[in-house]
Tab-separated table of C-alpha atoms and ligand atoms in Angstrom:
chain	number	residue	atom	x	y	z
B	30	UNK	CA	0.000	0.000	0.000
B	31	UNK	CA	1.283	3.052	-0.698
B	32	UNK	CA	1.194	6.588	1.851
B	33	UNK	CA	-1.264	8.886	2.059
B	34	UNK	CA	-0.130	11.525	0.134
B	35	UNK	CA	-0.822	13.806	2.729
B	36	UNK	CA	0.736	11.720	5.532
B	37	UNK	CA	4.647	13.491	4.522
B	38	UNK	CA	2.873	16.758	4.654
B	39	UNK	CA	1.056	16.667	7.672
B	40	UNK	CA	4.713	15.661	9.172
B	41	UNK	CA	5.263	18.839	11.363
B	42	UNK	CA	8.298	17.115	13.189
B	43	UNK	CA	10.873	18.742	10.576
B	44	UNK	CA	9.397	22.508	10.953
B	45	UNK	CA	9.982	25.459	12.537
B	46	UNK	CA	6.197	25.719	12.602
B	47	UNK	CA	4.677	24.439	15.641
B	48	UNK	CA	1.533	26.116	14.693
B	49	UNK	CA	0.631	28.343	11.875
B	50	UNK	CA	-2.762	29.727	12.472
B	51	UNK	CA	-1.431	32.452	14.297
B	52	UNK	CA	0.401	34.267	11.452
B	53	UNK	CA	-2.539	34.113	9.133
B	54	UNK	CA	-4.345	37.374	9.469
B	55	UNK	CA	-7.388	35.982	9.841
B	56	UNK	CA	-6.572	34.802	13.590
B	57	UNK	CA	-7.523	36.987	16.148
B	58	UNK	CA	-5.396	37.304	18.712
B	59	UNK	CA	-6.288	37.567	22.651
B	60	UNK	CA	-3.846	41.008	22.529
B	61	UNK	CA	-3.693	43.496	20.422
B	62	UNK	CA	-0.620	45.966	21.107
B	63	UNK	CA	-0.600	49.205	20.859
B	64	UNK	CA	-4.197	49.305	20.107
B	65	UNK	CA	-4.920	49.982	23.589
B	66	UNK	CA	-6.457	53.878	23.057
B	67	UNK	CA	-8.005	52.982	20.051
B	68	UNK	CA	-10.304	50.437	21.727
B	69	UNK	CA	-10.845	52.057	25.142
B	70	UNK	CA	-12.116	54.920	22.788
B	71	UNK	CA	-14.449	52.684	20.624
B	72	UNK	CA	-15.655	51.195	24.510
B	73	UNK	CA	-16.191	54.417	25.712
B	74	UNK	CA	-19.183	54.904	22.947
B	75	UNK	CA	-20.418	51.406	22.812
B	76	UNK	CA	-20.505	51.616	26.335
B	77	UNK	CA	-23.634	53.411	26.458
B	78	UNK	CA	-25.733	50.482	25.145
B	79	UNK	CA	-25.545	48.820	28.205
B	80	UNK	CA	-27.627	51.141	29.783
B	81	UNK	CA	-30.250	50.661	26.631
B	82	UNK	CA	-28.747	53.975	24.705
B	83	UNK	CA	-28.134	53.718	21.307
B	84	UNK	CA	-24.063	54.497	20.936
B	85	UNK	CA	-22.916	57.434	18.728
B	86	UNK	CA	-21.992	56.243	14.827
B	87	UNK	CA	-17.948	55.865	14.637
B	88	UNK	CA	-15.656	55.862	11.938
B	89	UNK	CA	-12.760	54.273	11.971
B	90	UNK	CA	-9.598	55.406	9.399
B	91	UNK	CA	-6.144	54.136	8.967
B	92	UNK	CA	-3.868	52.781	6.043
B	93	UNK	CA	-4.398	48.557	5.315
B	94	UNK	CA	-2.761	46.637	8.272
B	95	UNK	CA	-3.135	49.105	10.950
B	96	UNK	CA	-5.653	46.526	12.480
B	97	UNK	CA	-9.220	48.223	12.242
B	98	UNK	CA	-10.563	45.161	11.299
B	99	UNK	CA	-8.805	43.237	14.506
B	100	UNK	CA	-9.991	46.417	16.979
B	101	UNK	CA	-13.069	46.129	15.980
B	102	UNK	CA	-13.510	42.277	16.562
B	103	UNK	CA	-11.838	42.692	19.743
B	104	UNK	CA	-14.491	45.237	20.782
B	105	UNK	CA	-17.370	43.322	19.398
B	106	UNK	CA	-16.828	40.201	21.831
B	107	UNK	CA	-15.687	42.402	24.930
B	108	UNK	CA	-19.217	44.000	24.321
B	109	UNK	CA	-21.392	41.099	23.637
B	110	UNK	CA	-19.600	39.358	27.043
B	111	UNK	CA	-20.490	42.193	28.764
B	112	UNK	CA	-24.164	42.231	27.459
B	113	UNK	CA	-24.594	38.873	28.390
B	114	UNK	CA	-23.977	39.615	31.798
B	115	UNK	CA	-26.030	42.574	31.674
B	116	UNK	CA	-28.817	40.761	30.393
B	117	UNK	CA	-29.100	43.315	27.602
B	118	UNK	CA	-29.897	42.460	24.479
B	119	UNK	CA	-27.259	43.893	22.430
B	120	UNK	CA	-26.305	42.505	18.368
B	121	UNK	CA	-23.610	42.942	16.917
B	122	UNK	CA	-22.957	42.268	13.196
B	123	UNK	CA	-19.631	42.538	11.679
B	124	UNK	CA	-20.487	43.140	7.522
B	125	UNK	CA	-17.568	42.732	4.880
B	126	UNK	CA	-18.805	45.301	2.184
B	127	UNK	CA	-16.580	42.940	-0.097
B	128	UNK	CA	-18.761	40.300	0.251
B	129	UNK	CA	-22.412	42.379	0.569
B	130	UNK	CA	-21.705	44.938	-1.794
B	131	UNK	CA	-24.930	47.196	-1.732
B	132	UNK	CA	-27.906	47.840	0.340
B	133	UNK	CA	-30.242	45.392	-0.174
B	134	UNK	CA	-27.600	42.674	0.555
B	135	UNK	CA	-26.601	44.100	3.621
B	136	UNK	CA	-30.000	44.482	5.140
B	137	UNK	CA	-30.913	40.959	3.604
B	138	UNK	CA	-28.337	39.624	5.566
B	139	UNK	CA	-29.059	41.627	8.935
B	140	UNK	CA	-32.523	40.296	8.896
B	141	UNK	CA	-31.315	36.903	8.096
B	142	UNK	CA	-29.260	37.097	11.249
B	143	UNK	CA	-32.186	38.794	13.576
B	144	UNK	CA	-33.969	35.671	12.455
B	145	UNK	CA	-36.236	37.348	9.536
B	146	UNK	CA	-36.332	35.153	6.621
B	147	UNK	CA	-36.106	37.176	3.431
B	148	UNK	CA	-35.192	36.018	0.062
B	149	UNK	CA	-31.378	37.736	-0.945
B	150	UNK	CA	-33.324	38.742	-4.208
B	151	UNK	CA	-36.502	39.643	-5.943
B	152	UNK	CA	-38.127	42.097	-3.113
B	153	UNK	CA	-38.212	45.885	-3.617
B	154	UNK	CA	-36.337	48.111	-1.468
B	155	UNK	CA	-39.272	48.897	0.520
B	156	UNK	CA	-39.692	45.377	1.726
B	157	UNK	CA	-36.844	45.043	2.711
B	158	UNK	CA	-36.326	47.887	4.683
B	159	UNK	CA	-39.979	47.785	6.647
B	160	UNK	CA	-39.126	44.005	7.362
B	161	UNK	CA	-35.383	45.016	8.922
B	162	UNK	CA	-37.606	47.970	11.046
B	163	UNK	CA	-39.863	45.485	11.925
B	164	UNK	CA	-37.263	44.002	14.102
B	165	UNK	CA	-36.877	47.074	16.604
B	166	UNK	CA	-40.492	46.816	17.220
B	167	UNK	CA	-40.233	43.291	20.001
B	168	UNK	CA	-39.160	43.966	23.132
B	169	UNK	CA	-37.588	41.395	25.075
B	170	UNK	CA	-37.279	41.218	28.704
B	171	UNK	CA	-38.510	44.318	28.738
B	172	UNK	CA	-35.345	45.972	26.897
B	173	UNK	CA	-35.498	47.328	23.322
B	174	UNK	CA	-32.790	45.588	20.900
B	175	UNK	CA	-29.981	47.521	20.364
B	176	UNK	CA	-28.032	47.185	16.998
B	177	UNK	CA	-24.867	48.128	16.235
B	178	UNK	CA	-23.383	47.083	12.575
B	179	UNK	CA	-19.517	47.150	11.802
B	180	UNK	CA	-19.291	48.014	7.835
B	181	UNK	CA	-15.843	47.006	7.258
B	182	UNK	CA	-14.710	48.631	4.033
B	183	UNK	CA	-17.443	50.561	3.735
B	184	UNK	CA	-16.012	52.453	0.713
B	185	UNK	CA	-16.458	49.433	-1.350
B	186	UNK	CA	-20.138	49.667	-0.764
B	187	UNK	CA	-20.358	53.436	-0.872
B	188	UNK	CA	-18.592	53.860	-4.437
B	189	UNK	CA	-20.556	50.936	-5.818
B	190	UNK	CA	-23.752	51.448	-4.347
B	191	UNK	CA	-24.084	54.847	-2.880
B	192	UNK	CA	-25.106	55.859	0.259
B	193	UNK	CA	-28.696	54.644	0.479
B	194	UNK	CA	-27.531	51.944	2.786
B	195	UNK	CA	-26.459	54.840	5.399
B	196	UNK	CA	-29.528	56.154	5.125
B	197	UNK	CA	-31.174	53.950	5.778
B	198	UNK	CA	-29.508	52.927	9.120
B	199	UNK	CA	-29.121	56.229	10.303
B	200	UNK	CA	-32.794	56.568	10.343
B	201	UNK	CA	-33.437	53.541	11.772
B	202	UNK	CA	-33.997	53.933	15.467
B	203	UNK	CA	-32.075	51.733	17.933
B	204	UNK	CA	-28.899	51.098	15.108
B	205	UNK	CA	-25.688	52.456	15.812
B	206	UNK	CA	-23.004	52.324	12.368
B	207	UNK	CA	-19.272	51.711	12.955
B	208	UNK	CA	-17.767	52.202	9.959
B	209	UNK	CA	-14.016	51.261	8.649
B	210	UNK	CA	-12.118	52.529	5.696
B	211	UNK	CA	-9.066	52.462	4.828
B	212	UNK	CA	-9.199	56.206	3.136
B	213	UNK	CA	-9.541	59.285	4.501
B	214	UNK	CA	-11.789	61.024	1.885
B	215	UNK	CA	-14.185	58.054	1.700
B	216	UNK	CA	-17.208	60.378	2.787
B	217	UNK	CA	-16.795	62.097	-0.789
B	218	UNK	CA	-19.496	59.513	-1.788
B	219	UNK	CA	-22.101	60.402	0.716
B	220	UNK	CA	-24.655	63.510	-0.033
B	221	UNK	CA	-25.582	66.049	2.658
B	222	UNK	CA	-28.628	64.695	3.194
B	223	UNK	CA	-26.810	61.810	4.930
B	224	UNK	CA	-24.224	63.278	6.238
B	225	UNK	CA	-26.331	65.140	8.802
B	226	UNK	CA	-27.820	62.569	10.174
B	227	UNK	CA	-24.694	60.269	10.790
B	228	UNK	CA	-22.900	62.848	13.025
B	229	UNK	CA	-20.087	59.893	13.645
B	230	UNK	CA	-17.114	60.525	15.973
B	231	UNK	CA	-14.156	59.595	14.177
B	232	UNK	CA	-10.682	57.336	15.324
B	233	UNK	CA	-7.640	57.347	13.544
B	234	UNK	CA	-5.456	54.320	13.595
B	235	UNK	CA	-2.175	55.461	12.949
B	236	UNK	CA	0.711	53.188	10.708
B	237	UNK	CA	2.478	51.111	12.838
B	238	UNK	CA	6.142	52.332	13.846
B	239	UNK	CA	9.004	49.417	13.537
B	240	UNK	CA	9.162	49.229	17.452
B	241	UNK	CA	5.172	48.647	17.441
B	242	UNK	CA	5.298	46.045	14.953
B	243	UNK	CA	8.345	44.244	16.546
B	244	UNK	CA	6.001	43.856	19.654
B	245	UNK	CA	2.854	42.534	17.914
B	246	UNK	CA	5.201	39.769	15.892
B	247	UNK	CA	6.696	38.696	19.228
B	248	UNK	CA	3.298	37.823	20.389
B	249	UNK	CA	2.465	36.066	17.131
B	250	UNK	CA	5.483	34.148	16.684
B	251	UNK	CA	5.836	32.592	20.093
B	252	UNK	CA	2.268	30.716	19.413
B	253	UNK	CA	3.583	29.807	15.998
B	254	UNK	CA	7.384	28.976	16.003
B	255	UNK	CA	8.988	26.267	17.757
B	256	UNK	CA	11.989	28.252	20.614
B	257	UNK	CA	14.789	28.878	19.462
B	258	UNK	CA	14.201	28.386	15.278
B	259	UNK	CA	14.470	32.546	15.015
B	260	UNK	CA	17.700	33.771	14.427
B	261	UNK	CA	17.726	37.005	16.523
B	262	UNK	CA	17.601	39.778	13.129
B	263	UNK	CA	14.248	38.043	12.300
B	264	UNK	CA	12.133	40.007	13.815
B	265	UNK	CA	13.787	43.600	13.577
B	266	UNK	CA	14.091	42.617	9.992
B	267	UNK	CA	10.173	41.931	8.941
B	268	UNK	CA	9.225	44.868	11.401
B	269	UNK	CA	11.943	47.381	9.447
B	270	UNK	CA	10.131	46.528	6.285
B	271	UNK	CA	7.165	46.654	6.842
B	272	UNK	CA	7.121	50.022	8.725
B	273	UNK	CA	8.441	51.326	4.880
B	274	UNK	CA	5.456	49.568	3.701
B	275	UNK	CA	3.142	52.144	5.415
B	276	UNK	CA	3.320	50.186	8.728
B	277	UNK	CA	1.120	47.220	7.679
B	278	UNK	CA	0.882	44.713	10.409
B	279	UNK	CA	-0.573	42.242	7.524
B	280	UNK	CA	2.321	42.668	5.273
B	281	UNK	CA	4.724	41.841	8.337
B	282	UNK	CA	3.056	39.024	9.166
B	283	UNK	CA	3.112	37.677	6.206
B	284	UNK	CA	7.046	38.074	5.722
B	285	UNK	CA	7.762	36.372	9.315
B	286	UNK	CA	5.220	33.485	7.553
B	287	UNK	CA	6.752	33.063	4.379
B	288	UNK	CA	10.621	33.418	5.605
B	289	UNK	CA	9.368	30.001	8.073
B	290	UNK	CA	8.124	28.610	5.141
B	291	UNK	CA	10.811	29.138	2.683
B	292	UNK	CA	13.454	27.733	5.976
B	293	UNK	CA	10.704	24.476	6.144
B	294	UNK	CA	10.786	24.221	2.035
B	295	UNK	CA	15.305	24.266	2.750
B	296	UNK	CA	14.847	22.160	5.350
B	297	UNK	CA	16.522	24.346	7.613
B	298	UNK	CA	15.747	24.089	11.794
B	299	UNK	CA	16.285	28.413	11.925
B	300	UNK	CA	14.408	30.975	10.423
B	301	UNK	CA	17.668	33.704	9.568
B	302	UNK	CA	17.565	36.778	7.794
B	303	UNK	CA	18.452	35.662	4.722
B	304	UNK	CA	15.126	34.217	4.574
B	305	UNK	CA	13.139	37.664	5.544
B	306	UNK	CA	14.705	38.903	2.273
B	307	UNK	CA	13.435	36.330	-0.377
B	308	UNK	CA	10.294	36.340	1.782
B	309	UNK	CA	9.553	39.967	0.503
B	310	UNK	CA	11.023	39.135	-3.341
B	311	UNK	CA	8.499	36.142	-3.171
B	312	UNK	CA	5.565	38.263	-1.596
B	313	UNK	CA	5.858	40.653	-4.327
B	314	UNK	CA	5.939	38.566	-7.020
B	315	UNK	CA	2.887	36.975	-5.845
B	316	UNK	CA	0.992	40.004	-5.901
B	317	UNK	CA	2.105	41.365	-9.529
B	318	UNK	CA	1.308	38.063	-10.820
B	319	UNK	CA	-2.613	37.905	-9.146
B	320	UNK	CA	-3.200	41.682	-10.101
B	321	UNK	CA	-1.926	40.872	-13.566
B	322	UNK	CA	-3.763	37.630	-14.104
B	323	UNK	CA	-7.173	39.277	-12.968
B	324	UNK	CA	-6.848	42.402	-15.253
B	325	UNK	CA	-9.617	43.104	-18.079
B	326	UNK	CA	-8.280	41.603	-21.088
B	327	UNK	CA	-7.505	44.614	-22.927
B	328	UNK	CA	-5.838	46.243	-20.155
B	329	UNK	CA	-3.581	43.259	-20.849
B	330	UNK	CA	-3.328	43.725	-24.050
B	331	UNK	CA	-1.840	47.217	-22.992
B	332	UNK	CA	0.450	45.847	-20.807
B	333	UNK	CA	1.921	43.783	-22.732
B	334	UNK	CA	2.009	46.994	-25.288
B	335	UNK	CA	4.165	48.178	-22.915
B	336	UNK	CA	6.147	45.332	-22.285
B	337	UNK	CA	7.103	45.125	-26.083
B	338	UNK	CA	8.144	48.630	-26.090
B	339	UNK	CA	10.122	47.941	-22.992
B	340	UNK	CA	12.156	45.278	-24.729
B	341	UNK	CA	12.641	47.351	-27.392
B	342	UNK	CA	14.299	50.003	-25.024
B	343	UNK	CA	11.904	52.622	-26.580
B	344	UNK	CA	10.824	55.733	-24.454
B	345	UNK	CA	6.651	55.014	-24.579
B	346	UNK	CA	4.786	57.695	-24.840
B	347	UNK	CA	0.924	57.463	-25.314
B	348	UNK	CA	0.676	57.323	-29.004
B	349	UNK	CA	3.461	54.961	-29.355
B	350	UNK	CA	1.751	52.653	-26.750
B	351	UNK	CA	-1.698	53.313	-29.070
B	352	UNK	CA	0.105	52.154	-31.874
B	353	UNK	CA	1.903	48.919	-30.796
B	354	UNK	CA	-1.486	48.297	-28.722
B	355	UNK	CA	-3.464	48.209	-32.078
B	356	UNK	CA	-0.856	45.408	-33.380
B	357	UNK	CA	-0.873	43.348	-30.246
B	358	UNK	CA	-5.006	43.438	-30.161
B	359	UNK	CA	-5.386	42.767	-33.968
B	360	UNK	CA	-8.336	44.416	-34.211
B	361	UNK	CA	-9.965	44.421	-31.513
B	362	UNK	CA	-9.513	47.363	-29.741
B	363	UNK	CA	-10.643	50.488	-27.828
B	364	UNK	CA	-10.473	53.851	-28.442
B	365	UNK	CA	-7.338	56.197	-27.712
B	366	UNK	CA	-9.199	58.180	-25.556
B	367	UNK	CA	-9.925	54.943	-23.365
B	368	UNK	CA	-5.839	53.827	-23.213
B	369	UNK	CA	-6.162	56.859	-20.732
B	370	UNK	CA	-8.167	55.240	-18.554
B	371	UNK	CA	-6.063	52.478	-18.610
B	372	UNK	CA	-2.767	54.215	-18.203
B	373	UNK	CA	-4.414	55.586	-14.846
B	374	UNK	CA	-5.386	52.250	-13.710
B	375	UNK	CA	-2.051	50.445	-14.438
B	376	UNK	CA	-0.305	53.091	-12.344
B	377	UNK	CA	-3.062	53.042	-9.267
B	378	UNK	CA	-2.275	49.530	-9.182
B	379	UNK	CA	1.996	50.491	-8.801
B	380	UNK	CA	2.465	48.626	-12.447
B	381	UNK	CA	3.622	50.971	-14.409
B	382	UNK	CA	4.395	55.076	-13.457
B	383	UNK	CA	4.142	57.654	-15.433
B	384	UNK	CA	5.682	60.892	-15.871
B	385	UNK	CA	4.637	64.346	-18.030
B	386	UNK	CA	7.552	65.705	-19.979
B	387	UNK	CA	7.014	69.088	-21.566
B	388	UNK	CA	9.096	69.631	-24.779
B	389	UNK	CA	8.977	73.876	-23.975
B	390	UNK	CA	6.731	76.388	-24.492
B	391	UNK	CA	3.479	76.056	-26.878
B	392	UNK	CA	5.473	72.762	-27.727
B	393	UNK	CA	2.747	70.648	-25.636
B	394	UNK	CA	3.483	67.461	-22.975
B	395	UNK	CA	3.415	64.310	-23.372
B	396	UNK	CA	3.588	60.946	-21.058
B	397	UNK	CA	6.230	58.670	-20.499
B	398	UNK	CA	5.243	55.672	-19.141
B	399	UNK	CA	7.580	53.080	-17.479
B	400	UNK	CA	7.370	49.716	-15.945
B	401	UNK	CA	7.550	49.811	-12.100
B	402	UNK	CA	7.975	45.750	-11.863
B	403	UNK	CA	10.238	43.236	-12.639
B	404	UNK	CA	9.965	42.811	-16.697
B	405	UNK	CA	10.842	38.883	-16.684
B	406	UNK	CA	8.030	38.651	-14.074
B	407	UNK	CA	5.463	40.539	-16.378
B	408	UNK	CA	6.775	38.905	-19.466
B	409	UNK	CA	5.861	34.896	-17.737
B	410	UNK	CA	2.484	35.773	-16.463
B	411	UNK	CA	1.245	37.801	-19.241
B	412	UNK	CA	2.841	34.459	-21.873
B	413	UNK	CA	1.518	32.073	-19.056
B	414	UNK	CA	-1.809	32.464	-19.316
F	10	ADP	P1	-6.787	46.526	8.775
F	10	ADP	O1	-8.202	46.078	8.990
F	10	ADP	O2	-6.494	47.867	9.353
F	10	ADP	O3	-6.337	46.425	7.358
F	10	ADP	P2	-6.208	44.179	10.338
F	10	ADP	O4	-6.991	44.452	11.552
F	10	ADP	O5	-6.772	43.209	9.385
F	10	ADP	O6	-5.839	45.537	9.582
F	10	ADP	O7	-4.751	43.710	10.775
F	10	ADP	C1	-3.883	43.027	9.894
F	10	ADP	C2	-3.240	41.865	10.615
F	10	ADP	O8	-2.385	42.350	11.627
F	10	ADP	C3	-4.240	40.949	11.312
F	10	ADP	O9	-3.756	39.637	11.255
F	10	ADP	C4	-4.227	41.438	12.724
F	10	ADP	O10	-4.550	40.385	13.619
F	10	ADP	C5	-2.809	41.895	12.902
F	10	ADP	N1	-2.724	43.013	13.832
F	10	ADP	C6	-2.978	44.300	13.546
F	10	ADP	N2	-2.791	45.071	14.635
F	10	ADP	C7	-2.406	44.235	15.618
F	10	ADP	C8	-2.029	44.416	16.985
F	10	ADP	N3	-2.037	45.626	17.542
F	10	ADP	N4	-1.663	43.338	17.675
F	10	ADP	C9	-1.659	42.104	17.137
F	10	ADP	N5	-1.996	41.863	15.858
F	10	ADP	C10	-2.355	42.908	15.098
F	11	MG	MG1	-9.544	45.418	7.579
């Protein structure tokens, strides 16, 4: 008989790993560091619902990785322990706006949760909304329910869908909105009419500094490492980095996870610096490849425009990239005017840059775009696929 494949895998007796669930960012941990002010802030709101008030609205900004989505889990079970207690009867919902990406999903799935059933399609907005109302109307134990609904990445929602949702649960009694974005001028999207009523108090979570992030990946790694498999610059190392990468906790803990796995993969019984380095090469590379591989196809077709042009050790300006974009889509193509559009996108995405060169007076500008990532890496996904 021959092993279970998976049998050699499972094998954890040759890793560094004891555990990895605790550097995936999923896992929340028992501790969150430096988040201390942040939360006893976010308490000091919610605290009013235990006396049957309806907390103020909150906002909550800060760059990816500076653990809004973490703080706000943490607060969400300190509150419902303490409701429990209190025999209060507090909800609340934690909503991805990733995953329930306009109104009518979002209350479809609050009602769902309060125990309403309500199909996720097919009723009108009105429906919808009088059935999630309907909720507020039961008491129970004599206490009104008190809602409060975490819209994590809110901006999603709000640039897809407008702000109809906020409306909506601003002018519901009894709700109290928590909001998360990762941008500061996400309220461009909401009108004045909705505005007024949210009257949120905001909290800004601040990047992590090196020192900060040093402290939260001590805490991680001594649940997930076995002792003594980190070589001392580890740490320092992944911490360094990522405080140049905006201080993002995520991207940190994803170095100190792939330099472990990359030591497991060399069979290696420490974790040294060395590692930390190909860690972030292979972390990039990763993400070029997924944002190239889900591009529209003809913003592909422009990349790889620009690709060709790159070989060719040509300075691309936007006609010339119209041009060899015409040849590589045979056809098939889009206007000029829309290449713009592209060029824009390419460059929010840290592809390619761009840069306006003026040729003098009444002479006009033009763009020059370059490649910002590795060419050989661009060249195998874009031929790989
Ligand atoms: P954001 O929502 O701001 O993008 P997250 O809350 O998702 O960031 O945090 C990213 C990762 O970093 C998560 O795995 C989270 O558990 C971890 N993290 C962030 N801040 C802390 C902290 N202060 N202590 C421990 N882990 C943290
Ligand atoms: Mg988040």
């Amino acid at each position: 008989m021959t092993d279970n494949i998976f049998a050699n895998l499972k094998d954890r007796s040759n890793s560094v790993f004891k555990n990895k669930k605790p550097l995936d960012h999923r896992f929340l941990p028992e501790n969150l560091p430096h988040r201390n002010e942040q939360i006893t802030l976010i308490a000091k709101y919610w605290v009013e619902a235990l006396d049957n008030v309806t907390p103020s609205d909150l906002t909550i900004y800060g760059k990816t990785g500076t653990g809004k989505t973490a703080a706000a889990k943490f607060a969400q079970q300190q509150l419902l322990e303490a409701a429990k207690e209190k025999k209060q009867y507090i909800r609340v919902e934690y909503i991805k706006c990733t995953d329930y990406t306009t109104e009518y999903q979002v209350l479809a799935q609050l009602c769902q949760r309060l125990g309403r059933d309500v199909p996720y399609r097919g009723w009108t907005k009105g429906e919808i909304i009088n059935t999630f109302r309907d909720i507020f109307k039961q008491e129970f134990n004599g206490n009104e329910l008190i809602l409060i609904v975490i819209l994590d990445e809110i901006d999603i929602l709000l640039e897809k869908d407008g702000d109809g949702l906020l409306y909506t649960l601003t002018r519901t009694d009894n709700v109290s909105i928590l909001s998360i974005s990762n941008f500061l001028d996400f309220k461009k999207f909401i009108k004045p009419r909705v505005m007024s009523s949210l009257r949120d108090k905001e909290i800004v979570f601040p990047p992590y500094r090196a020192d900060q992030l040093a402290d939260i990946l001590k805490e991680r790694s001594k649940m997930s490492f076995k002792d003594g498999v980190l070589d001392e610059d580890v740490i320092p190392l992944c911490s360094a980095m990522a405080a140049k990468e905006e201080g993002d906790a995520r991207y940190a803990l994803d170095l100190l996870r792939t330099a472990g796995e990359l030591a497991d993969n060399d069979k290696s019984d420490k974790i040294i610096g060395d590692y930390v380095i190909a860690a972030k090469n292979e972390i990039e590379h990763n993400k070029v490849t997924d944002i190239i591989l889900t591009l529209p196809t003809q913003q592909q077709r422009v990349l790889e425009a620009i690709l060709i042009l790159t070989k060719e050790k040509e300075e691309i300006t936007s006609g010339k990239l119209y041009e060899t974009y015409k040849e590589v889509s045979k056809g098939d193509s889009v206007t000029y005017r829309r290449i713009f559009d592209f060029i824009n996108e390419l460059e929010m995405l840290g592809i390619i840059s761009t840069n306006t060169k003026s040729f003098g007076r009444g002479k006009g500008r033009t763009n020059i775009i370059k490649l910002q990532c590795d060419e050989k890496l661009v060249e195998n996904t874009l031929y790989s696929m």
